[in-house]
Coordinates of C-alpha atoms and ligand atoms in Angstrom, one line a residue:
X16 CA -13.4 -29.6 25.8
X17 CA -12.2 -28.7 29.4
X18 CA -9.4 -26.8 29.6
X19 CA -7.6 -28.7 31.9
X20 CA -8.1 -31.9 28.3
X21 CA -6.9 -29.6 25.8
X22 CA -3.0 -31.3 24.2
X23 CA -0.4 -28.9 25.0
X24 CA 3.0 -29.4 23.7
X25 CA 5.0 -31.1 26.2
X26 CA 8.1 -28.7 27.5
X27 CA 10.5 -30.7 25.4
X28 CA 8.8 -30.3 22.5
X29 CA 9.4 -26.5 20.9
X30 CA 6.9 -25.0 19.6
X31 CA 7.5 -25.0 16.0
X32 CA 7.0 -28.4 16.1
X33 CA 3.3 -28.1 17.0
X34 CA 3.2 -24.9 14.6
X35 CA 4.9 -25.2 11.4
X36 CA 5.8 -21.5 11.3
X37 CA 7.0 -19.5 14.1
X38 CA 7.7 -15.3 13.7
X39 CA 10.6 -14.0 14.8
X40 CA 10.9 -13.6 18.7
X41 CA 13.5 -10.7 19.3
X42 CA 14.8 -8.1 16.6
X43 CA 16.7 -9.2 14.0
X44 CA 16.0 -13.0 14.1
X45 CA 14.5 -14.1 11.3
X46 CA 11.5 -16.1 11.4
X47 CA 11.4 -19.8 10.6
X48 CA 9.4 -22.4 8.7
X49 CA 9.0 -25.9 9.4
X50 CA 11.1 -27.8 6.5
X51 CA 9.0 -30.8 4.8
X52 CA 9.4 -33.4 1.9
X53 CA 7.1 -34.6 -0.6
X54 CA 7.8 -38.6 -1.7
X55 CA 6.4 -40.1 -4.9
X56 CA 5.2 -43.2 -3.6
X57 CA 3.3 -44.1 -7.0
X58 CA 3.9 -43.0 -10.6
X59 CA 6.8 -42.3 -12.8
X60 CA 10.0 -41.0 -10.6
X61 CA 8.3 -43.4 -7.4
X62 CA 10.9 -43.1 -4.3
X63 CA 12.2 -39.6 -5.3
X64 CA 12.0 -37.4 -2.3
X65 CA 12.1 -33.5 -2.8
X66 CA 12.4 -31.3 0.3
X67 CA 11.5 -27.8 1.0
X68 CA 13.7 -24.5 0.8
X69 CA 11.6 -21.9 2.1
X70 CA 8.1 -21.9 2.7
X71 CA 6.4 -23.1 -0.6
X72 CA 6.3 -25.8 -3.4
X73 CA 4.9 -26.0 -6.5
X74 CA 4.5 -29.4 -8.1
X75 CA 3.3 -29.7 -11.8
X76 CA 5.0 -30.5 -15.6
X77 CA 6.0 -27.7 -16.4
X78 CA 10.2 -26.8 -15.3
X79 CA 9.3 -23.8 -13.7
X80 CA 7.7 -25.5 -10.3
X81 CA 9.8 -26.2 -7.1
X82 CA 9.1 -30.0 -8.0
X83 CA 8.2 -31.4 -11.5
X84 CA 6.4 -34.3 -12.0
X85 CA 6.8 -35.5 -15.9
X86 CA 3.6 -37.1 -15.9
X87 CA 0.8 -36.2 -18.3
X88 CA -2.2 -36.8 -16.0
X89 CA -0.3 -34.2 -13.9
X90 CA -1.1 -30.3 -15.0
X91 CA 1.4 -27.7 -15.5
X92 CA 1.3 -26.2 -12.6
X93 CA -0.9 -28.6 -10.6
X94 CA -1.1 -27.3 -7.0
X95 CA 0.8 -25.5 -4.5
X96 CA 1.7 -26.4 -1.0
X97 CA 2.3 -23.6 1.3
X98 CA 2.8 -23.3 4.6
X99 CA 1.4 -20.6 7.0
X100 CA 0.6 -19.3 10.4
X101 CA -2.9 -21.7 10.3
X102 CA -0.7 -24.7 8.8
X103 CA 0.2 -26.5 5.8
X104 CA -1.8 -25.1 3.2
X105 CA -2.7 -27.0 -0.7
X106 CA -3.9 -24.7 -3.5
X107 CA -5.7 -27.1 -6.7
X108 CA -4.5 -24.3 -9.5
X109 CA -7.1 -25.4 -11.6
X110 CA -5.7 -28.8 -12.8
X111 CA -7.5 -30.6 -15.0
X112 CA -7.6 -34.1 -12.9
X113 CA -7.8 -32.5 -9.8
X114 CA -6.2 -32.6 -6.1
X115 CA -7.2 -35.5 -3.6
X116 CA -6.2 -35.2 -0.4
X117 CA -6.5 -38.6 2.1
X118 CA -9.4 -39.3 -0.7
X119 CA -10.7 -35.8 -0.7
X120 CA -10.9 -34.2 -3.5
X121 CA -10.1 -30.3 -2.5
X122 CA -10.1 -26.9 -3.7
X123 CA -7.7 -26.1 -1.1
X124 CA -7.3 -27.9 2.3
X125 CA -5.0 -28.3 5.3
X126 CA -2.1 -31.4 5.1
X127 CA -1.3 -33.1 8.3
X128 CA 2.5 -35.0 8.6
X129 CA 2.0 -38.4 6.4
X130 CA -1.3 -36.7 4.1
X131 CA -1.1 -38.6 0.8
X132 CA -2.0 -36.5 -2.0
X133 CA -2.8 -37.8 -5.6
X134 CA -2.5 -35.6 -8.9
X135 CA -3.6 -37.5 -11.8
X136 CA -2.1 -41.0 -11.6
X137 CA 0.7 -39.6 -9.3
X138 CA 0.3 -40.5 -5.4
X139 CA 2.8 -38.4 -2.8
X140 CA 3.4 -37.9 0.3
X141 CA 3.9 -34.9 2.9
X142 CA 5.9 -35.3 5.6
X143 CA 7.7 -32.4 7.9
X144 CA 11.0 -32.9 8.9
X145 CA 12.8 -32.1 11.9
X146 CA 14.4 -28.9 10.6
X147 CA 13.8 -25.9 10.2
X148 CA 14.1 -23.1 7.2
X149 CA 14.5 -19.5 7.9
X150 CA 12.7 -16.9 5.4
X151 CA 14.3 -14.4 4.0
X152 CA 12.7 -11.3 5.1
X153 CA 13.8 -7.5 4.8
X154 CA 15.0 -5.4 7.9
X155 CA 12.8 -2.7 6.8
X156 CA 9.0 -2.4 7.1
X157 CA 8.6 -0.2 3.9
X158 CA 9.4 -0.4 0.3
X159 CA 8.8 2.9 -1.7
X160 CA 4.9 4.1 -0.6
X161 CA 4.0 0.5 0.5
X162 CA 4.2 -0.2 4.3
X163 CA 4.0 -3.5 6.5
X164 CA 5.6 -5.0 9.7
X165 CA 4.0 -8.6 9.1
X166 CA 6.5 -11.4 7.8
X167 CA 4.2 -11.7 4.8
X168 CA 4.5 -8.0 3.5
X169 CA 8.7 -8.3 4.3
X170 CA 9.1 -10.7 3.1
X171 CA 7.8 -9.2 -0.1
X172 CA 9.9 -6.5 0.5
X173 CA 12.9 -8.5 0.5
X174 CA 11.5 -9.1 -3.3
X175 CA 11.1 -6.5 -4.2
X176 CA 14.6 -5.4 -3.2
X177 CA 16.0 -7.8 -5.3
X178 CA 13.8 -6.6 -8.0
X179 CA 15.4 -3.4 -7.7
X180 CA 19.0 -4.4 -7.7
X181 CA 19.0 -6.5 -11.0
X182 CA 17.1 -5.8 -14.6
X183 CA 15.1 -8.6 -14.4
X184 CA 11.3 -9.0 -15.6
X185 CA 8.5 -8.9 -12.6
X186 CA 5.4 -10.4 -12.3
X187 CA 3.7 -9.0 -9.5
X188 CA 0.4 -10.9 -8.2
X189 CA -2.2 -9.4 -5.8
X190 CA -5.9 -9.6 -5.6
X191 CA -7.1 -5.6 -6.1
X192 CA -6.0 -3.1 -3.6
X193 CA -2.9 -5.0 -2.5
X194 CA -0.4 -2.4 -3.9
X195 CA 0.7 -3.6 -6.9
X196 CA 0.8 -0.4 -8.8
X197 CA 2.4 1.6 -6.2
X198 CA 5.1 -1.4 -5.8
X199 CA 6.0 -1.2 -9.7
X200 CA 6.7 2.5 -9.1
X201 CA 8.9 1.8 -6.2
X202 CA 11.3 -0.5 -8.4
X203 CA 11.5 1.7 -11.0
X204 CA 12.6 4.3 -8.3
X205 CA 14.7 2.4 -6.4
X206 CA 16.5 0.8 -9.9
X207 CA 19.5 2.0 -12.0
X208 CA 16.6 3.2 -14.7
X209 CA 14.9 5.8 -11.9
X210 CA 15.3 8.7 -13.9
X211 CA 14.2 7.3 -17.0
X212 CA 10.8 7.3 -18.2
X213 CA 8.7 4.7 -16.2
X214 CA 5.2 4.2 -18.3
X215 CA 1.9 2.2 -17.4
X216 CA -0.1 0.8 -19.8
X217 CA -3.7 -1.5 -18.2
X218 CA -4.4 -4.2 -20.6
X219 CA -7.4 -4.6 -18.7
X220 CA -8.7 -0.7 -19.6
X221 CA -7.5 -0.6 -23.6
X222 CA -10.3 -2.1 -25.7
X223 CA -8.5 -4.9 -27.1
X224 CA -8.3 -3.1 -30.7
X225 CA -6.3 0.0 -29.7
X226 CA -4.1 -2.4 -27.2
X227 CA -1.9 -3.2 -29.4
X228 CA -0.9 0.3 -31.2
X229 CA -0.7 1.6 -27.5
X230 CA 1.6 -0.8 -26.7
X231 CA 3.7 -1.4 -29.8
X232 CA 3.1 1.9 -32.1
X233 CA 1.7 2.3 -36.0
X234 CA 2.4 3.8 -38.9
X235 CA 0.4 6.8 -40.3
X236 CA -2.8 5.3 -42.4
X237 CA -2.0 1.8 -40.8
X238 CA -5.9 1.8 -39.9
X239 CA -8.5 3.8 -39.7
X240 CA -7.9 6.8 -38.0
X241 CA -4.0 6.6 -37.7
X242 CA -3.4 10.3 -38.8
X243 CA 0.1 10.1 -37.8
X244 CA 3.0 7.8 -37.2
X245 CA 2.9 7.1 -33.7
X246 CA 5.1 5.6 -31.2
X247 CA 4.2 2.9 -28.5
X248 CA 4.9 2.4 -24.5
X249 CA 7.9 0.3 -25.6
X250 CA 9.7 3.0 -27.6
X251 CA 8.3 6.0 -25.4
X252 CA 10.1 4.3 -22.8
X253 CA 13.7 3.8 -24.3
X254 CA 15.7 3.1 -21.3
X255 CA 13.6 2.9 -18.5
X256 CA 10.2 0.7 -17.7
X257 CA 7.1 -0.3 -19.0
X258 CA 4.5 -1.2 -16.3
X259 CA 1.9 -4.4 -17.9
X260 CA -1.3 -3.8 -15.3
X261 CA -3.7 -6.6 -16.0
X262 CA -1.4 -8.6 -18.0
X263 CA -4.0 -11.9 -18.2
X264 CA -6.1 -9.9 -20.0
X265 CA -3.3 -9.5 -22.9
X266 CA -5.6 -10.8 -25.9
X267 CA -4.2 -14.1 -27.1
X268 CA -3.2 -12.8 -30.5
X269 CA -1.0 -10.3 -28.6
X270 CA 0.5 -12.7 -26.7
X271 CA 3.6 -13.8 -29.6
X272 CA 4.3 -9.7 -29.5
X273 CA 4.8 -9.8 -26.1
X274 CA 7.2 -12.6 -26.7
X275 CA 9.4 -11.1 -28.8
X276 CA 9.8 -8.1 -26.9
X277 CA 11.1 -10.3 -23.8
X278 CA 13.0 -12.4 -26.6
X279 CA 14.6 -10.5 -29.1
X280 CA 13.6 -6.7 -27.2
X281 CA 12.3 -5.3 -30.6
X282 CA 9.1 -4.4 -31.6
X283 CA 7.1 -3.7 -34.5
X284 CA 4.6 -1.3 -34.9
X285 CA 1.2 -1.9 -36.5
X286 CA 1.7 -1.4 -40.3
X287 CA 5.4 -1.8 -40.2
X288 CA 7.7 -4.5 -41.9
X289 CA 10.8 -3.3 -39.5
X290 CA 11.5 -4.1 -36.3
X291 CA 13.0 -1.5 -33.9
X292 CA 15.2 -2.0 -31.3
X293 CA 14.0 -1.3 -27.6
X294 CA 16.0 -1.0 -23.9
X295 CA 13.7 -1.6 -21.4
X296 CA 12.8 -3.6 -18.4
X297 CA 8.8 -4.9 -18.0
X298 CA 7.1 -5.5 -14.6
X299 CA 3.8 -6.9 -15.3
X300 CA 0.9 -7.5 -12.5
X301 CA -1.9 -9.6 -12.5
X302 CA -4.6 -9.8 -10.0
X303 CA -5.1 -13.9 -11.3
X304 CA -3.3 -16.7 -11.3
X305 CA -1.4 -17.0 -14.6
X306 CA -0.4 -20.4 -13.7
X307 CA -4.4 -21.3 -13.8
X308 CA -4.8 -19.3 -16.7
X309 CA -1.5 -21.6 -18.4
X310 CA -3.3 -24.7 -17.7
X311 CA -6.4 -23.7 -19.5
X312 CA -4.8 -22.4 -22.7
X313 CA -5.9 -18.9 -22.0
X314 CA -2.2 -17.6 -21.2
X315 CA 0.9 -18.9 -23.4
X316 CA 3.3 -21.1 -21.5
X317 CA 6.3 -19.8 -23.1
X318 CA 5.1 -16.0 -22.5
X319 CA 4.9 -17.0 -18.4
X320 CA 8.1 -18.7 -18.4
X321 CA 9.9 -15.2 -19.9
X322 CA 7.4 -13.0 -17.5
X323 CA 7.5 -15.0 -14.1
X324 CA 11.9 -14.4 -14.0
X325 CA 11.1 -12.9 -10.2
X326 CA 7.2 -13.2 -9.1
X327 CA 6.4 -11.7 -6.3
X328 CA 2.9 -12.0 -4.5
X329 CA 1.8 -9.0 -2.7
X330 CA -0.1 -10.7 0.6
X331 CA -3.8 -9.9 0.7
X332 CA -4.6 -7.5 4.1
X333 CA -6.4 -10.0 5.8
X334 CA -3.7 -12.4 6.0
X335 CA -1.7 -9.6 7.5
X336 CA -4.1 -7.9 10.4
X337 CA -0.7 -7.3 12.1
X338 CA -0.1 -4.4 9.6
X339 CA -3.2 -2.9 10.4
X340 CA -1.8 -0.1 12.9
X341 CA 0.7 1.2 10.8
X342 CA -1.4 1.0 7.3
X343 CA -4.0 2.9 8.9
X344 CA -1.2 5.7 10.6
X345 CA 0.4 6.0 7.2
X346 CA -2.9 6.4 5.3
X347 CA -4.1 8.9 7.7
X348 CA -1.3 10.8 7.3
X349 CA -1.4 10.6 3.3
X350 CA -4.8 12.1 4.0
X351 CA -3.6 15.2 5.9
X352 CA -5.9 14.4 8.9
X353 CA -5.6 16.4 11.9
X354 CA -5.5 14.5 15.3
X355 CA -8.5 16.3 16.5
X356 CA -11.0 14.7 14.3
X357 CA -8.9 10.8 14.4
X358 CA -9.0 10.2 18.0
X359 CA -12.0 7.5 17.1
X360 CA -9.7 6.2 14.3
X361 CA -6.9 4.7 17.2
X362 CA -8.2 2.8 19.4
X363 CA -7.8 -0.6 20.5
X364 CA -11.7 -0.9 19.6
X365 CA -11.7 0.3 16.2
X366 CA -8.6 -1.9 15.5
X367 CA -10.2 -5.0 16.8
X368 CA -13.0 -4.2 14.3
X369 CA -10.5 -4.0 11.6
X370 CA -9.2 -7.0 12.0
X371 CA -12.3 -8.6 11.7
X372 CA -13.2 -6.8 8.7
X373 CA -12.7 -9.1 5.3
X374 CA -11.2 -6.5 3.1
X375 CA -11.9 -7.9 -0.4
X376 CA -10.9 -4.8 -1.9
X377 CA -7.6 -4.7 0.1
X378 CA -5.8 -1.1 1.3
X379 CA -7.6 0.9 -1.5
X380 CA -10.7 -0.2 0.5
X381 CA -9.3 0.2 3.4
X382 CA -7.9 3.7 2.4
X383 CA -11.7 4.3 1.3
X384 CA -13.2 3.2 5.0
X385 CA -11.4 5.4 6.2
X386 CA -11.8 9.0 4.5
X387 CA -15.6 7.7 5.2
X388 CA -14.8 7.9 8.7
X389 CA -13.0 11.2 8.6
X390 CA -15.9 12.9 6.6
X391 CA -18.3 11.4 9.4
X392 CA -16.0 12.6 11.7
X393 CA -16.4 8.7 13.9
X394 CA -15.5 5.4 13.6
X395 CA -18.4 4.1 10.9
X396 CA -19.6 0.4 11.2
X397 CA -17.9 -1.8 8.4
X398 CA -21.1 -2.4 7.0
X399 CA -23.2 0.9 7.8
X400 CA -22.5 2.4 3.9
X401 CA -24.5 -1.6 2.9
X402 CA -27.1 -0.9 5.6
X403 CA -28.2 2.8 4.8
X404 CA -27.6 2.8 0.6
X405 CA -30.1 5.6 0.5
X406 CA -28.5 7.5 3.4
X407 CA -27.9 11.4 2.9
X408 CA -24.6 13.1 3.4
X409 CA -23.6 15.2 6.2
X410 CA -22.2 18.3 5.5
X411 CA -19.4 19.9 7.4
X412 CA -19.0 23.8 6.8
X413 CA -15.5 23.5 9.3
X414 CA -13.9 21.3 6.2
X415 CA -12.5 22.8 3.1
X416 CA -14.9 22.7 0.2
X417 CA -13.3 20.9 -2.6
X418 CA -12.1 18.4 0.2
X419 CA -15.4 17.5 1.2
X420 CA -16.7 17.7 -1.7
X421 CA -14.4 15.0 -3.2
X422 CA -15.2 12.6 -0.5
X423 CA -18.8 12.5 -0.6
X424 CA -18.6 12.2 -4.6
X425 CA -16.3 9.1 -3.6
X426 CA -18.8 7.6 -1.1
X427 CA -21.5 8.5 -4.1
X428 CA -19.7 6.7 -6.7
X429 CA -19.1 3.4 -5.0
X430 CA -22.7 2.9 -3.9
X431 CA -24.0 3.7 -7.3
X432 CA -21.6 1.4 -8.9
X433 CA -22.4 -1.6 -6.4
X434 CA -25.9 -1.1 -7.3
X435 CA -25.5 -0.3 -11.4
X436 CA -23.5 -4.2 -11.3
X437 CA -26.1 -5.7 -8.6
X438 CA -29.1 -4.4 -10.9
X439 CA -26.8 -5.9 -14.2
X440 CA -25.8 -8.8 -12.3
X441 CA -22.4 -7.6 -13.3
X442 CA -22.6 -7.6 -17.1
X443 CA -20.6 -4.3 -17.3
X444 CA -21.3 -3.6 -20.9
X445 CA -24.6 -3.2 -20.0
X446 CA -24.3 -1.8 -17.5
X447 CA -22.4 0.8 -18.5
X448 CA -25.1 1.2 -21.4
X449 CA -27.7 2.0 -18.2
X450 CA -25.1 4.4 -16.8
X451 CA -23.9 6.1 -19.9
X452 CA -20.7 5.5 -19.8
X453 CA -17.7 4.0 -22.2
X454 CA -17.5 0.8 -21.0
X455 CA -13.3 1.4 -20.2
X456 CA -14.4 4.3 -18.2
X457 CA -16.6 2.1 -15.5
X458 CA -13.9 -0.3 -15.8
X459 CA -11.5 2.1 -14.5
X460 CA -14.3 3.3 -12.1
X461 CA -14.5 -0.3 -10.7
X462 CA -10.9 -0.5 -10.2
X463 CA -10.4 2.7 -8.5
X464 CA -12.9 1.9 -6.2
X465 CA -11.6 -2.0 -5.9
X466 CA -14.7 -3.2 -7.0
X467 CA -14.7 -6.2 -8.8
X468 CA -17.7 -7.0 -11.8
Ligands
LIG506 N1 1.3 -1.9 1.9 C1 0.8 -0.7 1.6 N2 1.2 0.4 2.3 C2 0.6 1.6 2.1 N3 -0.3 1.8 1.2 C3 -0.7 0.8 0.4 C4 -0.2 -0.5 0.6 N4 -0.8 -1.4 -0.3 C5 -1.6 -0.6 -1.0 N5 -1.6 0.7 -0.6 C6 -2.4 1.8 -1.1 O1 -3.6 1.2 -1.6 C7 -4.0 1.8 -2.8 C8 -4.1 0.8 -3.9 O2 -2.8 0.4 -4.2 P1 -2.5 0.0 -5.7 O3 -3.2 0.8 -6.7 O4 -1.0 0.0 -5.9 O5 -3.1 -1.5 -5.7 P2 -3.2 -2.5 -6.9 O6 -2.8 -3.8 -6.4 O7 -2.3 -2.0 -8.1 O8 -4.7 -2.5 -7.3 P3 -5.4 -2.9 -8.7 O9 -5.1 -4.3 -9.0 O10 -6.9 -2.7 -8.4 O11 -4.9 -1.9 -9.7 C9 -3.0 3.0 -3.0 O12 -3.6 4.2 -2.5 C10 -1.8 2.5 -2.3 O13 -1.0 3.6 -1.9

């Protein structure tokens, strides 16, 4: 199209009316969201209207969305409307009758003002309205370790404030690499518990039949094994907090512990008939979407409802390329680079490649990419370590040993991992068979490097 053809908002018209989200112009302004309504126009409830608060609604059955729908052709949590930078964004969370957008059915797909949407039986509409929402976003553009400028990552920081403040449960949700650990440690730090134990346990890592004496304790002879009494993350941690990594793989039978825990705060360890009392606060993470996982059965309803008090999504990196300069200072300097060898590492070339970059295994990837460039000593291609997997390692006499060392067993390890799951087509019990390995211990392999099986 000529440039001279291409719509431009007329003067009158402000600009958040063309795009529904505008950042902040000056310091200190918060940024703003269009506001928009959903109408039932068919279905049980047809002519309510429900309008937005922030920047996101969830519609579904189940009380805890922004907007429930008592409807049984409508799933729990059904989808989520969200809007962005790009637009007004719907997620199908897995519903069972799906999302149909203007007769489409879609995964996830852009609304326009007036888009009719039908969930099960239920038809709506989106509309925006004339007003506008601010978010609420932090002043600061760190929390604990984590750092971010982008209205994405404060406003997660503004979360994760209030997470601090009270004693309320956490679920914190983040594909890999997106900080979730390090922002669970931050909490603890920055709560009223900081100087009492703060203790991680990865449901994801614990074969499921040690999980639950790790997490809850036995009694000496209670199985196999089980020498001694022993006590569990929830009593090791009397007063402080208990960090659930991978909490959607919690095995299903676990599940009504959990519960009680949340419930009643006591536990019971394996081979006991008393229940002991236990002060803590839990801050779970998942890398899924529970609310997916609720809808299928796989994850108890009443077990989200007691987890998800305060969820808090930590924003993948390539929604936030804005936070790429001062991720990649703050890493640098976590790595104890001198400035001699990261003059390749800073400019505006190598950050325009950066922000191109997909980043499925978030900052730890990042993080990885870039002691890859400092042992190399340049600014690698993003996909040179894919191109070259047999290539051989330079050494560098002028850098400490163990340093070096530690780098190129890092570079090592990913590649043969990437090719142990290509050649298993990701079976990771056989794989780890091939390698030689427990099957937890390539787990936590995977992990560390962000790779997923
Ligand atoms: N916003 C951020 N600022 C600075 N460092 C970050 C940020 N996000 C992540 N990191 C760094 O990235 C690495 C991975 O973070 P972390 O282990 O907390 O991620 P995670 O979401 O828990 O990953 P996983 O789900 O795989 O366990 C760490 O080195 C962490 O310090």
């Amino acid at each position: 199209m000529p440039e001279q053809d291409r719509e431009l908002p007329s003067e009158s018209e402000p600009l958040h009316q063309t795009l529904p989200y505008e950042h902040a112009r000056r310091p200190g302004d918060l940024p703003t969201v269009r506001r928009f309504r959903i109408t039932v126009l068919e279905g049980p409830g047809a002519g309510t209207i429900w309008e937005s608060a922030s920047d996101v609604c969830s519609i579904g059955s189940h009380p805890l969305n922004h907007f429930t729908l008592d409807d049984s052709t409508v799933s729990r949590f059904h989808c989520e409307v969200r809007i962005g930078p790009r637009g007004s964004l719907v997620k199908d969370l897995n519903s069972t009758n799906g999302v149909i957008v203007d007769g489409v059915q879609v995964v996830e797909g852009y609304l326009r003002g007036g888009s009719l949407l039908r969930l099960g039986r239920v038809v709506l509409r989106f509309d925006f309205s004339a007003e506008t929402n601010r978010l609420q976003i932090s002043e600061q553009t760190h929390f604990g370790s984590l750092v971010g400028t982008s209205v994405a990552m404060r406003e997660c920081f503004a979360l994760l404030e209030r997470a601090a403040a009270r004693d309320v449960t956490v679920l914190l949700e983040g594909e890999t690499g997106t900080g979730k650990s390090q922002a669970a440690q931050a909490i603890h730090q920055a709560s009223a518990r900081r100087d009492k134990p703060f203790l991680v346990v990865d449901c994801g890592a614990i074969p499921p039949n040690l999980l639950e004496s790790e997490l809850f304790g036995h009694e000496k002879g209670s199985f196999t094994g089980a020498m001694a009494r022993r006590e569990g993350a929830f009593e090791e941690a009397q007063g402080g907090t208990v960090f659930l990594d991978e909490i959607g793989e919690l095995p299903t039978e676990l599940q009504p512990k959990l519960l009680r825990v949340l419930e009643a705060r006591e536990i019971r360890r394996v081979g006991s008939n008393t229940y002991v009392p236990v002060d803590i606060r839990l801050i779970a993470a998942t890398h899924r979407d529970l609310r997916a996982e609720v809808n299928t059965g796989g994850f108890r309803s009443d077990l989200f409802f007691r987890l998800a008090v305060l969820r808090i999504p930590l924003p993948a990196l390539r929604q936030r390329p804005e936070d790429l300069p001062l991720l990649v200072e703050k890493l640098l300097a976590s790595m104890k680079a001198a400035p001699e060898h990261t003059g390749a590492l800073r400019t505006p070339e190598f950050f325009g490649r950066l922000q191109h970059a997909a980043w499925p295994g978030n900052v730890r990837e990042l993080r990885n990419y870039l002691e890859r460039c400092l042992v190399f000593e340049d600014a690698l291609a993003l996909s040179e370590e894919e191109a070259k997997p047999g290539a051989t390692f330079e050494v560098d006499p002028t850098q400490p040993y163990a340093e070096q060392r530690r780098r190129v067993g890092d570079d090592f390890e990913r590649r043969y991992l990437r090719a142990l799951l290509e050649k298993h087509q990701g079976k990771v019990a056989q794989a780890a068979t091939t390698a030689g390995v427990d099957r937890v211990h390539l787990y936590r392999l995977l992990r560390r490097h962000g790779i997923k099986p």
